[in-house]
Short mmCIF file of C-alpha atoms in Angstrom, two decimals:
data_model
loop_
_atom_site.label_atom_id
_atom_site.label_comp_id
_atom_site.label_asym_id
_atom_site.label_seq_id
_atom_site.Cartn_x
_atom_site.Cartn_y
_atom_site.Cartn_z
CA UNK C 1 -25.50 42.75 -65.51
CA UNK C 2 -24.42 40.51 -62.80
CA UNK C 3 -21.68 38.19 -63.61
CA UNK C 4 -22.19 34.72 -62.31
CA UNK C 5 -19.09 33.00 -61.25
CA UNK C 6 -19.40 29.29 -61.07
CA UNK C 7 -16.89 27.56 -58.95
CA UNK C 8 -16.21 23.97 -59.83
CA UNK C 9 -14.70 21.83 -57.18
CA UNK C 10 -12.53 19.06 -58.48
CA UNK C 11 -12.68 16.13 -56.16
CA UNK C 12 -9.56 14.08 -56.25
CA UNK C 13 -10.18 10.44 -55.40
CA UNK C 14 -7.18 8.68 -53.96
CA UNK C 15 -6.25 5.57 -55.92
CA UNK C 16 -6.78 2.23 -54.24
CA UNK C 17 -3.79 1.00 -52.30
CA UNK C 18 -2.27 -2.15 -53.72
CA UNK C 19 -1.83 -5.35 -51.78
CA UNK C 20 1.64 -6.83 -51.66
CA UNK C 21 3.08 -10.32 -52.06
CA UNK C 22 6.25 -11.40 -50.29
CA UNK C 23 8.08 -14.70 -50.02
CA UNK C 24 8.61 -15.98 -46.48
CA UNK C 25 10.86 -18.85 -45.48
CA UNK C 26 10.69 -21.23 -42.52
CA UNK C 27 12.14 -24.60 -41.55
CA UNK C 28 9.89 -27.66 -41.36
CA UNK C 29 11.78 -30.61 -39.81
CA UNK C 30 15.01 -29.12 -41.08
CA UNK C 31 13.68 -28.53 -44.60
CA UNK C 32 13.42 -24.99 -45.93
CA UNK C 33 9.85 -24.18 -46.99
CA UNK C 34 8.89 -21.06 -48.92
CA UNK C 35 5.46 -19.46 -48.87
CA UNK C 36 3.87 -16.65 -50.86
CA UNK C 37 2.04 -14.26 -48.50
CA UNK C 38 -0.46 -11.73 -49.90
CA UNK C 39 -1.34 -8.90 -47.49
CA UNK C 40 -4.14 -6.53 -48.43
CA UNK C 41 -3.82 -2.82 -47.71
CA UNK C 42 -5.95 -1.65 -44.75
CA UNK C 43 -9.17 0.18 -45.55
CA UNK C 44 -9.59 -1.43 -48.97
CA UNK C 45 -12.35 -3.68 -50.27
CA UNK C 46 -10.57 -6.56 -51.97
CA UNK C 47 -11.81 -8.86 -54.70
CA UNK C 48 -9.09 -11.48 -55.06
CA UNK C 49 -9.04 -14.35 -57.53
CA UNK C 50 -6.33 -16.99 -57.84
CA UNK C 51 -5.93 -19.18 -60.93
CA UNK C 52 -3.21 -21.71 -61.81
CA UNK C 53 -0.67 -20.68 -64.45
CA UNK C 54 1.92 -23.32 -65.26
CA UNK C 55 3.72 -24.38 -62.08
CA UNK C 56 2.58 -21.24 -60.29
CA UNK C 57 -0.53 -19.08 -60.34
CA UNK C 58 -1.85 -15.62 -61.07
CA UNK C 59 -3.25 -13.51 -58.22
CA UNK C 60 -5.53 -10.65 -59.26
CA UNK C 61 -7.14 -8.04 -57.01
CA UNK C 62 -9.88 -6.09 -58.79
CA UNK C 63 -9.28 -3.14 -56.48
CA UNK C 64 -5.64 -2.45 -57.39
CA UNK C 65 -2.64 -4.09 -59.10
CA UNK C 66 -0.69 -6.51 -56.93
CA UNK C 67 2.86 -5.46 -56.05
CA UNK C 68 5.86 -7.20 -54.56
CA UNK C 69 7.24 -10.64 -55.33
CA UNK C 70 4.69 -11.42 -58.08
CA UNK C 71 5.04 -8.95 -61.01
CA UNK C 72 1.60 -8.22 -62.46
CA UNK C 73 0.24 -10.80 -60.03
CA UNK C 74 2.11 -13.70 -61.65
CA UNK C 75 3.68 -15.96 -59.01
CA UNK C 76 5.88 -18.40 -60.94
CA UNK C 77 6.76 -20.93 -58.23
CA UNK C 78 4.62 -23.75 -56.81
CA UNK C 79 4.80 -22.32 -53.29
CA UNK C 80 1.93 -22.44 -50.82
CA UNK C 81 -0.13 -19.22 -50.79
CA UNK C 82 -1.41 -17.44 -47.67
CA UNK C 83 -3.94 -14.61 -48.16
CA UNK C 84 -4.70 -11.95 -45.52
CA UNK C 85 -7.57 -9.70 -46.63
CA UNK C 86 -7.38 -7.37 -43.62
CA UNK C 87 -10.59 -5.35 -43.05
CA UNK C 88 -13.58 -4.59 -45.29
CA UNK C 89 -16.20 -6.74 -46.99
CA UNK C 90 -13.80 -8.80 -49.07
CA UNK C 91 -13.98 -11.65 -51.56
CA UNK C 92 -11.39 -14.34 -52.27
CA UNK C 93 -11.94 -17.04 -54.90
CA UNK C 94 -9.43 -19.86 -55.36
CA UNK C 95 -10.00 -21.62 -58.68
CA UNK C 96 -7.16 -24.10 -58.55
CA UNK C 97 -6.55 -25.13 -54.97
CA UNK C 98 -3.47 -22.90 -54.64
CA UNK C 99 -4.52 -21.06 -51.47
CA UNK C 100 -3.33 -22.93 -48.40
CA UNK C 101 -4.86 -20.44 -45.96
CA UNK C 102 -7.05 -17.34 -46.32
CA UNK C 103 -8.20 -14.94 -43.59
CA UNK C 104 -11.06 -12.51 -44.12
CA UNK C 105 -10.44 -10.32 -41.08
CA UNK C 106 -13.05 -7.74 -40.01
CA UNK C 107 -16.02 -7.41 -42.34
CA UNK C 108 -18.61 -9.55 -44.08
CA UNK C 109 -16.45 -11.71 -46.31
CA UNK C 110 -17.00 -14.34 -48.98
CA UNK C 111 -14.24 -16.93 -49.25
CA UNK C 112 -14.11 -19.81 -51.75
CA UNK C 113 -11.31 -22.36 -51.86
CA UNK C 114 -10.66 -25.75 -53.46
CA UNK C 115 -8.97 -27.05 -50.31
CA UNK C 116 -7.14 -25.51 -47.37
CA UNK C 117 -8.03 -23.41 -44.36
CA UNK C 118 -10.49 -20.51 -44.45
CA UNK C 119 -10.93 -18.14 -41.52
CA UNK C 120 -13.74 -15.64 -41.86
CA UNK C 121 -12.81 -13.53 -38.84
CA UNK C 122 -15.31 -11.07 -37.38
CA UNK C 123 -18.44 -10.35 -39.40
CA UNK C 124 -21.19 -12.30 -41.14
CA UNK C 125 -19.13 -14.43 -43.49
CA UNK C 126 -19.81 -17.01 -46.18
CA UNK C 127 -17.19 -19.74 -46.60
CA UNK C 128 -17.46 -22.24 -49.45
CA UNK C 129 -15.24 -25.28 -49.75
CA UNK C 130 -14.29 -26.94 -53.02
CA UNK C 131 -13.34 -30.52 -53.97
CA UNK C 132 -10.42 -30.80 -51.52
CA UNK C 133 -10.50 -31.38 -47.76
CA UNK C 134 -11.32 -27.99 -46.26
CA UNK C 135 -11.08 -26.52 -42.78
CA UNK C 136 -13.64 -23.72 -42.38
CA UNK C 137 -13.65 -21.37 -39.38
CA UNK C 138 -16.37 -18.74 -39.55
CA UNK C 139 -15.23 -16.79 -36.50
CA UNK C 140 -17.56 -14.38 -34.63
CA UNK C 141 -20.73 -13.37 -36.45
CA UNK C 142 -23.64 -15.05 -38.22
CA UNK C 143 -21.80 -17.23 -40.69
CA UNK C 144 -22.67 -19.71 -43.41
CA UNK C 145 -20.17 -22.55 -43.89
CA UNK C 146 -20.43 -24.91 -46.87
CA UNK C 147 -18.01 -27.81 -46.84
CA UNK C 148 -18.11 -29.21 -50.36
CA UNK C 149 -17.86 -32.85 -51.51
CA UNK C 150 -14.84 -34.02 -49.45
CA UNK C 151 -14.08 -34.62 -45.76
CA UNK C 152 -14.24 -31.20 -44.14
CA UNK C 153 -13.85 -29.69 -40.69
CA UNK C 154 -16.23 -26.87 -39.82
CA UNK C 155 -15.43 -24.77 -36.75
CA UNK C 156 -18.21 -22.88 -34.99
CA UNK C 157 -17.95 -19.54 -33.17
CA UNK C 158 -15.38 -19.41 -30.40
CA UNK C 159 -15.87 -18.49 -26.76
CA UNK C 160 -16.90 -14.87 -26.19
CA UNK C 161 -18.61 -14.52 -29.55
CA UNK C 162 -22.19 -13.25 -29.60
CA UNK C 163 -24.67 -16.16 -29.47
CA UNK C 164 -25.98 -16.11 -33.06
CA UNK C 165 -27.23 -18.93 -35.25
CA UNK C 166 -24.80 -20.18 -37.90
CA UNK C 167 -25.51 -22.39 -40.90
CA UNK C 168 -23.06 -25.30 -41.05
CA UNK C 169 -23.48 -27.50 -44.12
CA UNK C 170 -20.93 -30.25 -44.57
CA UNK C 171 -21.96 -31.20 -48.10
CA UNK C 172 -20.66 -34.54 -49.34
CA UNK C 173 -18.02 -36.64 -47.61
CA UNK C 174 -17.49 -37.27 -43.91
CA UNK C 175 -17.70 -33.87 -42.20
CA UNK C 176 -17.13 -32.75 -38.60
CA UNK C 177 -18.70 -29.83 -36.73
CA UNK C 178 -16.26 -28.68 -34.05
CA UNK C 179 -16.91 -26.58 -30.93
CA UNK C 180 -13.55 -27.07 -29.22
CA UNK C 181 -13.14 -23.32 -28.61
CA UNK C 182 -16.17 -23.24 -26.31
CA UNK C 183 -15.85 -23.05 -22.53
CA UNK C 184 -19.65 -23.04 -22.05
CA UNK C 185 -21.86 -26.12 -22.54
CA UNK C 186 -23.02 -27.08 -26.04
CA UNK C 187 -25.77 -29.44 -27.15
CA UNK C 188 -25.51 -31.14 -30.53
CA UNK C 189 -28.18 -33.44 -32.01
CA UNK C 190 -27.18 -34.74 -35.42
CA UNK C 191 -30.48 -36.53 -36.05
CA UNK C 192 -32.30 -33.19 -35.73
CA UNK C 193 -29.62 -31.07 -37.49
CA UNK C 194 -29.33 -28.98 -34.33
CA UNK C 195 -26.33 -27.25 -32.78
CA UNK C 196 -26.05 -24.81 -29.87
CA UNK C 197 -27.63 -21.33 -30.03
CA UNK C 198 -29.78 -22.28 -32.99
CA UNK C 199 -26.98 -23.46 -35.27
CA UNK C 200 -28.23 -25.55 -38.19
CA UNK C 201 -26.08 -28.62 -38.85
CA UNK C 202 -26.77 -30.05 -42.30
CA UNK C 203 -24.98 -33.11 -43.73
CA UNK C 204 -22.79 -33.38 -40.61
CA UNK C 205 -21.63 -36.89 -39.73
CA UNK C 206 -19.31 -36.20 -36.78
CA UNK C 207 -19.07 -33.69 -33.92
CA UNK C 208 -16.63 -32.50 -31.25
CA UNK C 209 -17.69 -30.70 -28.08
CA UNK C 210 -15.92 -28.08 -26.01
CA UNK C 211 -14.36 -27.80 -22.55
CA UNK C 212 -17.62 -27.69 -20.55
CA UNK C 213 -20.35 -30.25 -19.79
CA UNK C 214 -21.72 -31.00 -23.26
CA UNK C 215 -24.42 -33.20 -24.78
CA UNK C 216 -23.59 -34.92 -28.09
CA UNK C 217 -26.24 -37.12 -29.71
CA UNK C 218 -25.70 -38.96 -32.98
CA UNK C 219 -28.09 -40.34 -35.58
CA UNK C 220 -28.62 -43.69 -37.31
CA UNK C 221 -25.42 -43.38 -39.36
CA UNK C 222 -21.88 -44.13 -38.18
CA UNK C 223 -20.85 -41.09 -36.12
CA UNK C 224 -17.58 -40.01 -34.53
CA UNK C 225 -18.45 -38.10 -31.35
CA UNK C 226 -15.74 -36.57 -29.16
CA UNK C 227 -16.79 -34.88 -25.95
CA UNK C 228 -13.35 -33.29 -25.39
CA UNK C 229 -13.23 -31.89 -21.81
CA UNK C 230 -15.95 -31.64 -19.19
CA UNK C 231 -18.51 -34.05 -17.76
CA UNK C 232 -20.33 -34.91 -20.97
CA UNK C 233 -23.22 -37.05 -22.13
CA UNK C 234 -22.54 -38.83 -25.41
CA UNK C 235 -25.06 -40.99 -27.26
CA UNK C 236 -24.16 -42.72 -30.49
CA UNK C 237 -27.69 -43.91 -31.28
CA UNK C 238 -27.80 -46.15 -34.39
CA UNK C 239 -24.88 -47.07 -36.62
CA UNK C 240 -21.37 -48.30 -35.87
CA UNK C 241 -20.14 -45.31 -33.88
CA UNK C 242 -16.76 -44.19 -32.57
CA UNK C 243 -17.21 -42.40 -29.24
CA UNK C 244 -14.28 -40.68 -27.57
CA UNK C 245 -13.81 -38.91 -24.24
CA UNK C 246 -10.53 -37.63 -22.83
CA UNK C 247 -11.39 -36.51 -19.30
CA UNK C 248 -14.17 -35.88 -16.82
CA UNK C 249 -16.91 -38.15 -15.50
CA UNK C 250 -19.07 -38.84 -18.51
CA UNK C 251 -22.21 -40.76 -19.38
CA UNK C 252 -21.41 -42.63 -22.61
CA UNK C 253 -24.05 -44.65 -24.48
CA UNK C 254 -23.31 -46.51 -27.66
CA UNK C 255 -26.85 -47.38 -28.74
CA UNK C 256 -27.57 -49.80 -31.58
CA UNK C 257 -24.69 -50.93 -33.78
CA UNK C 258 -21.17 -52.25 -33.29
CA UNK C 259 -19.61 -49.32 -31.46
CA UNK C 260 -16.09 -48.51 -30.35
CA UNK C 261 -15.60 -46.41 -27.20
CA UNK C 262 -12.22 -44.82 -26.45
CA UNK C 263 -12.21 -43.44 -22.90
CA UNK C 264 -9.76 -41.83 -20.50
CA UNK C 265 -10.95 -41.36 -16.91
CA UNK C 266 -13.94 -42.54 -14.87
CA UNK C 267 -17.06 -42.91 -16.99
CA UNK C 268 -20.50 -44.53 -16.93
CA UNK C 269 -20.71 -46.78 -20.01
CA UNK C 270 -23.83 -48.31 -21.56
CA UNK C 271 -22.89 -50.00 -24.81
CA UNK C 272 -26.35 -50.86 -26.14
CA UNK C 273 -27.09 -53.58 -28.69
CA UNK C 274 -24.45 -54.87 -31.07
CA UNK C 275 -20.90 -56.13 -30.59
CA UNK C 276 -19.22 -53.23 -28.82
CA UNK C 277 -15.63 -52.61 -27.74
CA UNK C 278 -14.56 -50.40 -24.85
CA UNK C 279 -10.99 -49.20 -24.45
CA UNK C 280 -10.66 -47.49 -21.06
CA UNK C 281 -7.49 -46.09 -19.51
CA UNK C 282 -7.34 -44.47 -16.06
CA UNK C 283 -10.12 -44.16 -13.49
CA UNK C 284 -12.74 -46.74 -12.55
CA UNK C 285 -15.08 -47.22 -15.51
CA UNK C 286 -18.61 -48.40 -14.72
CA UNK C 287 -19.44 -51.04 -17.33
CA UNK C 288 -23.07 -52.07 -17.80
CA UNK C 289 -23.96 -55.62 -18.75
CA UNK C 290 -24.62 -54.74 -22.41
CA UNK C 291 -20.87 -54.23 -22.99
CA UNK C 292 -19.35 -57.36 -24.54
CA UNK C 293 -15.65 -56.51 -24.65
CA UNK C 294 -13.46 -54.11 -22.72
CA UNK C 295 -9.79 -53.50 -22.26
CA UNK C 296 -7.50 -51.11 -20.45
CA UNK C 297 -3.78 -50.50 -20.38
CA UNK C 298 -3.28 -54.23 -19.86
CA UNK C 299 -6.59 -55.78 -18.72
CA UNK C 300 -8.80 -57.50 -21.28
CA UNK C 301 -12.41 -58.44 -20.43
CA UNK C 302 -14.99 -60.53 -22.22
CA UNK C 303 -18.53 -60.27 -20.84
CA UNK C 304 -21.18 -62.76 -22.01
CA UNK C 305 -24.34 -64.17 -20.43
CA UNK C 306 -23.70 -62.76 -16.96
CA UNK C 307 -20.09 -63.97 -16.84
CA UNK C 308 -16.76 -62.21 -17.18
CA UNK C 309 -13.54 -63.72 -18.54
CA UNK C 310 -10.58 -61.56 -17.49
CA UNK C 311 -7.02 -61.77 -18.72
CA UNK C 312 -3.96 -59.57 -19.08
CA UNK C 313 -2.48 -58.64 -22.45
CA UNK C 314 0.65 -60.81 -22.58
CA UNK C 315 2.46 -58.21 -24.67
CA UNK C 316 2.34 -55.86 -21.68
CA UNK C 317 2.87 -58.45 -18.94
CA UNK C 318 6.57 -59.35 -18.69
CA UNK C 319 7.68 -62.68 -17.27
CA UNK C 320 8.09 -62.65 -13.50
CA UNK C 321 5.65 -59.80 -12.79
CA UNK C 322 2.94 -60.98 -10.38
CA UNK C 323 -0.72 -60.32 -11.21
CA UNK C 324 -3.75 -60.71 -8.95
CA UNK C 325 -7.36 -60.50 -10.17
CA UNK C 326 -10.30 -60.15 -7.79
CA UNK C 327 -14.04 -59.88 -8.38
CA UNK C 328 -15.90 -58.36 -5.45
CA UNK C 329 -12.81 -58.96 -3.34
CA UNK C 330 -12.63 -62.69 -4.20
CA UNK C 331 -9.62 -63.93 -6.21
CA UNK C 332 -10.49 -65.35 -9.63
CA UNK C 333 -8.43 -67.03 -12.34
CA UNK C 334 -7.32 -65.28 -15.50
CA UNK C 335 -8.78 -66.80 -18.64
CA UNK C 336 -11.63 -68.57 -16.84
CA UNK C 337 -15.29 -67.43 -17.13
CA UNK C 338 -16.66 -66.28 -13.76
CA UNK C 339 -20.29 -65.47 -13.02
CA UNK C 340 -20.91 -61.86 -11.98
CA UNK C 341 -23.30 -60.83 -9.25
CA UNK C 342 -23.90 -57.18 -10.09
CA UNK C 343 -22.72 -54.78 -8.95
CA UNK C 344 -19.14 -55.89 -8.40
CA UNK C 345 -15.68 -54.44 -8.81
CA UNK C 346 -13.20 -56.30 -10.99
CA UNK C 347 -9.70 -55.35 -9.91
CA UNK C 348 -6.34 -56.06 -11.54
CA UNK C 349 -3.48 -55.63 -9.06
CA UNK C 350 0.19 -55.80 -10.03
CA UNK C 351 3.08 -56.44 -7.70
CA UNK C 352 5.09 -53.36 -6.81
CA UNK C 353 7.97 -52.72 -9.17
CA UNK C 354 6.39 -54.29 -12.25
CA UNK C 355 7.61 -52.69 -15.46
CA UNK C 356 6.49 -53.10 -19.04
CA UNK C 357 8.70 -54.12 -21.95
CA UNK C 358 9.92 -50.52 -22.36
CA UNK C 359 10.92 -50.27 -18.69
CA UNK C 360 8.05 -48.01 -17.62
CA UNK C 361 6.25 -48.74 -14.30
CA UNK C 362 3.02 -50.72 -14.69
CA UNK C 363 -0.13 -50.06 -12.70
CA UNK C 364 -3.27 -52.01 -12.01
CA UNK C 365 -6.78 -51.08 -13.08
CA UNK C 366 -10.34 -51.55 -11.89
CA UNK C 367 -13.74 -51.88 -13.56
CA UNK C 368 -17.11 -51.53 -11.85
CA UNK C 369 -19.52 -54.07 -13.37
CA UNK C 370 -23.16 -52.97 -13.05
CA UNK C 371 -26.47 -53.98 -14.58
#
């Protein structure tokens, strides 16, 4: 008889490594601030939930008990909480608005917070904002960002990320889709719910471009559009819009509605219908005839019926500083309406050595008035 020998192999499974919580301290304007920091162990799949308990909260990771400054996951103080989930396909759910910042790291993560900053990191992540004001950054990958009912900021993929289509849903409130990390051109059309590279922009009221030559087009609501850097084209369309541009040579169009345009540099400005205001500092701004009011660092213009009434803001024009205003090279009088034969350059020239009330040197400014 043959004897069968059966060999059983006992497989020993290593226990999950626990994440740790530590208390970190830093100074904020001379005030000591303490923060709870949860750091997940590398190589683990974490399922973290945070719930309020008294003044503090309880942090539970379904993968392993939490160690460190919070015995059995109970953090007794009302400190801000930062969560770093490291790698893996992780989940973090904040049920009481205690997480100030959570990072998913590498992997396809699901992050839910009642207010604060969420950073998905690399991977195809889902970020869901709660009642508070959230800042959602999906990071590289095909992400879905849901802003919730408050005023949220939703950051799209940064420069160098693969060009994939993200879903960006602002939810309720006044929400902003931001592409400031981009160094390549982006095109955003809020009326069509379109972003660059096939991004879907749902319930987005405001948008910010990147550092290249972007196109930002609003809808019939009141939009805040900021071109950031580059030579951009910005169109407010309908609604009372706030259009902003910091640098470059841009084409800015207000469209219908009572718009406000905040500009730095030399821009082409078409205000459209409505009572619009242009605030332009630096460079020669080309103002079309549909702009009713404009001002600079000191100049104030009122344009009506083919005339311009220029003056200087008295709060910035100290006594004894000489001012000269010319239209097409011809001197004109401040405060008096003057008919404009387009195109013409309106120039404010200050005597050398003029200083404002704070002692800083004052400079003149020019506007190009065109039809």
